[in-house]
């Protein structure tokens, strides 16, 4: 499977059609607000805004977690979180900071690759797809509850 690393994220897909069965389980790993959380948890912020940026970003994320998943309020907060990150790569935005953008993107890609690498050490695991904030993999039923961790 070919992995494509870009300035917006990572993308990969194994060709074919995969369906769960008694002998094959398909698991999805999707990180909620992945890029905003990378900023918050790693204290990454646009230099001109200072570390208070992460405190405010954290507050927005906490507000989002308290809202109903498909609600207008949840969508607005999701767009505020993700749009802020996206604006950091727009030279005409007051959020513009290429170092911040690439710090988030590169760390996110590497963490997903590390997760995929760990998953592939489990017998019967095959990575099917990877995108900016998650991945899908197939696994044999006897190993579907095996956990891995990255550090």
Short mmCIF file of C-alpha atoms in Angstrom, two decimals:
data_model
loop_
_atom_site.label_atom_id
_atom_site.label_comp_id
_atom_site.label_asym_id
_atom_site.label_seq_id
_atom_site.Cartn_x
_atom_site.Cartn_y
_atom_site.Cartn_z
CA UNK A 1 0.00 0.00 0.00
CA UNK A 2 1.36 3.41 -0.94
CA UNK A 3 1.31 6.14 1.73
CA UNK A 4 1.11 9.73 0.50
CA UNK A 5 2.40 12.38 2.89
CA UNK A 6 1.13 15.87 2.11
CA UNK A 7 0.98 19.26 3.70
CA UNK A 8 -2.61 18.60 4.79
CA UNK A 9 -2.24 15.06 6.04
CA UNK A 10 -1.56 11.46 5.13
CA UNK A 11 -3.58 9.29 2.76
CA UNK A 12 -3.40 5.64 1.79
CA UNK A 13 -5.82 2.96 0.64
CA UNK A 14 -5.49 -0.70 -0.17
CA UNK A 15 -7.35 -1.58 -3.36
CA UNK A 16 -10.23 -3.99 -3.10
CA UNK A 17 -13.53 -4.42 -1.34
CA UNK A 18 -13.53 -5.63 2.25
CA UNK A 19 -16.47 -6.84 4.29
CA UNK A 20 -16.67 -8.04 7.85
CA UNK A 21 -17.44 -11.71 8.31
CA UNK A 22 -17.13 -14.42 10.92
CA UNK A 23 -13.44 -14.70 9.93
CA UNK A 24 -12.63 -11.03 9.40
CA UNK A 25 -13.39 -7.98 11.53
CA UNK A 26 -12.95 -4.41 10.31
CA UNK A 27 -12.00 -1.80 12.88
CA UNK A 28 -11.97 1.98 12.56
CA UNK A 29 -9.74 4.31 14.55
CA UNK A 30 -10.85 7.93 14.20
CA UNK A 31 -9.50 10.68 16.43
CA UNK A 32 -11.99 13.41 17.29
CA UNK A 33 -10.61 16.87 16.48
CA UNK A 34 -7.22 15.28 15.80
CA UNK A 35 -5.26 18.36 14.73
CA UNK A 36 -6.73 20.62 17.42
CA UNK A 37 -5.95 17.95 20.03
CA UNK A 38 -2.37 17.64 18.79
CA UNK A 39 -2.04 21.37 19.35
CA UNK A 40 -3.63 21.24 22.81
CA UNK A 41 -1.84 18.15 24.14
CA UNK A 42 1.59 19.17 22.82
CA UNK A 43 1.32 22.89 23.62
CA UNK A 44 1.75 23.85 19.97
CA UNK A 45 0.45 27.29 19.04
CA UNK A 46 0.97 30.07 16.52
CA UNK A 47 4.00 31.98 17.81
CA UNK A 48 2.34 35.38 17.59
CA UNK A 49 -0.61 34.24 19.76
CA UNK A 50 1.30 32.64 22.62
CA UNK A 51 0.46 29.68 24.82
CA UNK A 52 -2.93 31.10 25.85
CA UNK A 53 -4.03 29.87 22.42
CA UNK A 54 -3.94 26.27 23.70
CA UNK A 55 -6.06 27.16 26.74
CA UNK A 56 -8.75 28.71 24.54
CA UNK A 57 -8.52 25.85 22.03
CA UNK A 58 -8.95 23.39 24.91
CA UNK A 59 -12.03 25.27 26.10
CA UNK A 60 -13.58 25.09 22.62
CA UNK A 61 -12.89 21.37 22.47
CA UNK A 62 -14.44 20.81 25.93
CA UNK A 63 -17.52 22.77 24.84
CA UNK A 64 -17.80 20.58 21.76
CA UNK A 65 -17.62 17.36 23.79
CA UNK A 66 -20.62 18.55 25.85
CA UNK A 67 -22.86 19.06 22.80
CA UNK A 68 -25.05 16.55 21.02
CA UNK A 69 -23.04 14.89 18.20
CA UNK A 70 -25.18 15.91 15.20
CA UNK A 71 -26.35 19.26 16.54
CA UNK A 72 -25.77 22.64 14.90
CA UNK A 73 -23.78 23.72 17.96
CA UNK A 74 -21.49 20.68 17.66
CA UNK A 75 -20.94 21.39 13.97
CA UNK A 76 -20.18 25.07 14.66
CA UNK A 77 -17.60 24.13 17.31
CA UNK A 78 -16.09 21.48 15.05
CA UNK A 79 -15.71 24.06 12.28
CA UNK A 80 -14.21 26.58 14.72
CA UNK A 81 -11.65 24.02 15.88
CA UNK A 82 -10.72 22.63 12.47
CA UNK A 83 -11.06 25.97 10.69
CA UNK A 84 -8.59 27.56 13.09
CA UNK A 85 -6.02 24.93 12.21
CA UNK A 86 -6.77 25.31 8.49
CA UNK A 87 -6.44 29.10 8.68
CA UNK A 88 -2.93 28.68 10.08
CA UNK A 89 -1.82 27.80 6.55
CA UNK A 90 -3.54 30.77 4.90
CA UNK A 91 -1.16 33.67 4.38
CA UNK A 92 -4.09 36.12 4.49
CA UNK A 93 -5.40 34.88 7.83
CA UNK A 94 -4.56 36.36 11.23
CA UNK A 95 -3.95 32.72 12.29
CA UNK A 96 -1.14 32.28 9.74
CA UNK A 97 1.89 30.43 11.06
CA UNK A 98 3.47 27.81 8.75
CA UNK A 99 5.64 26.43 11.56
CA UNK A 100 2.51 25.72 13.63
CA UNK A 101 0.76 24.15 10.61
CA UNK A 102 3.63 21.82 9.76
CA UNK A 103 4.30 20.93 13.42
CA UNK A 104 0.74 19.66 13.69
CA UNK A 105 0.66 17.93 10.29
CA UNK A 106 4.02 16.18 10.58
CA UNK A 107 3.41 15.03 14.16
CA UNK A 108 -0.05 13.78 13.21
CA UNK A 109 1.27 11.80 10.26
CA UNK A 110 4.08 10.25 12.27
CA UNK A 111 1.77 9.26 15.12
CA UNK A 112 -0.65 7.56 12.73
CA UNK A 113 2.25 5.71 11.08
CA UNK A 114 3.51 4.61 14.49
CA UNK A 115 0.03 3.31 15.33
CA UNK A 116 -0.16 1.43 12.02
CA UNK A 117 3.28 -0.04 12.64
CA UNK A 118 2.24 -1.29 16.09
CA UNK A 119 -1.03 -2.69 14.76
CA UNK A 120 0.82 -4.63 12.08
CA UNK A 121 2.72 -6.52 14.80
CA UNK A 122 -0.59 -8.21 15.72
CA UNK A 123 -1.18 -11.46 13.84
CA UNK A 124 -3.81 -11.11 11.14
CA UNK A 125 -3.89 -7.29 11.01
CA UNK A 126 -3.87 -5.59 7.63
CA UNK A 127 -4.11 -1.81 7.25
CA UNK A 128 -6.86 -1.03 4.74
CA UNK A 129 -6.98 2.77 4.73
CA UNK A 130 -5.36 5.74 6.40
CA UNK A 131 -6.39 9.36 6.23
CA UNK A 132 -5.62 12.59 8.04
CA UNK A 133 -7.21 11.65 11.37
CA UNK A 134 -7.49 7.88 11.48
CA UNK A 135 -7.27 4.49 9.86
CA UNK A 136 -9.17 1.29 9.18
CA UNK A 137 -7.78 -2.19 9.45
CA UNK A 138 -8.90 -5.79 9.19
CA UNK A 139 -8.15 -8.30 11.90
CA UNK A 140 -8.95 -11.89 12.72
CA UNK A 141 -11.67 -12.32 15.37
CA UNK A 142 -9.26 -13.91 17.86
CA UNK A 143 -7.13 -10.74 17.84
CA UNK A 144 -9.82 -8.06 17.50
CA UNK A 145 -9.54 -7.00 21.16
CA UNK A 146 -5.74 -6.87 21.32
CA UNK A 147 -4.54 -3.42 22.33
CA UNK A 148 -1.42 -1.60 21.23
CA UNK A 149 0.10 1.61 22.46
CA UNK A 150 2.55 4.11 21.08
CA UNK A 151 4.82 6.24 23.19
#
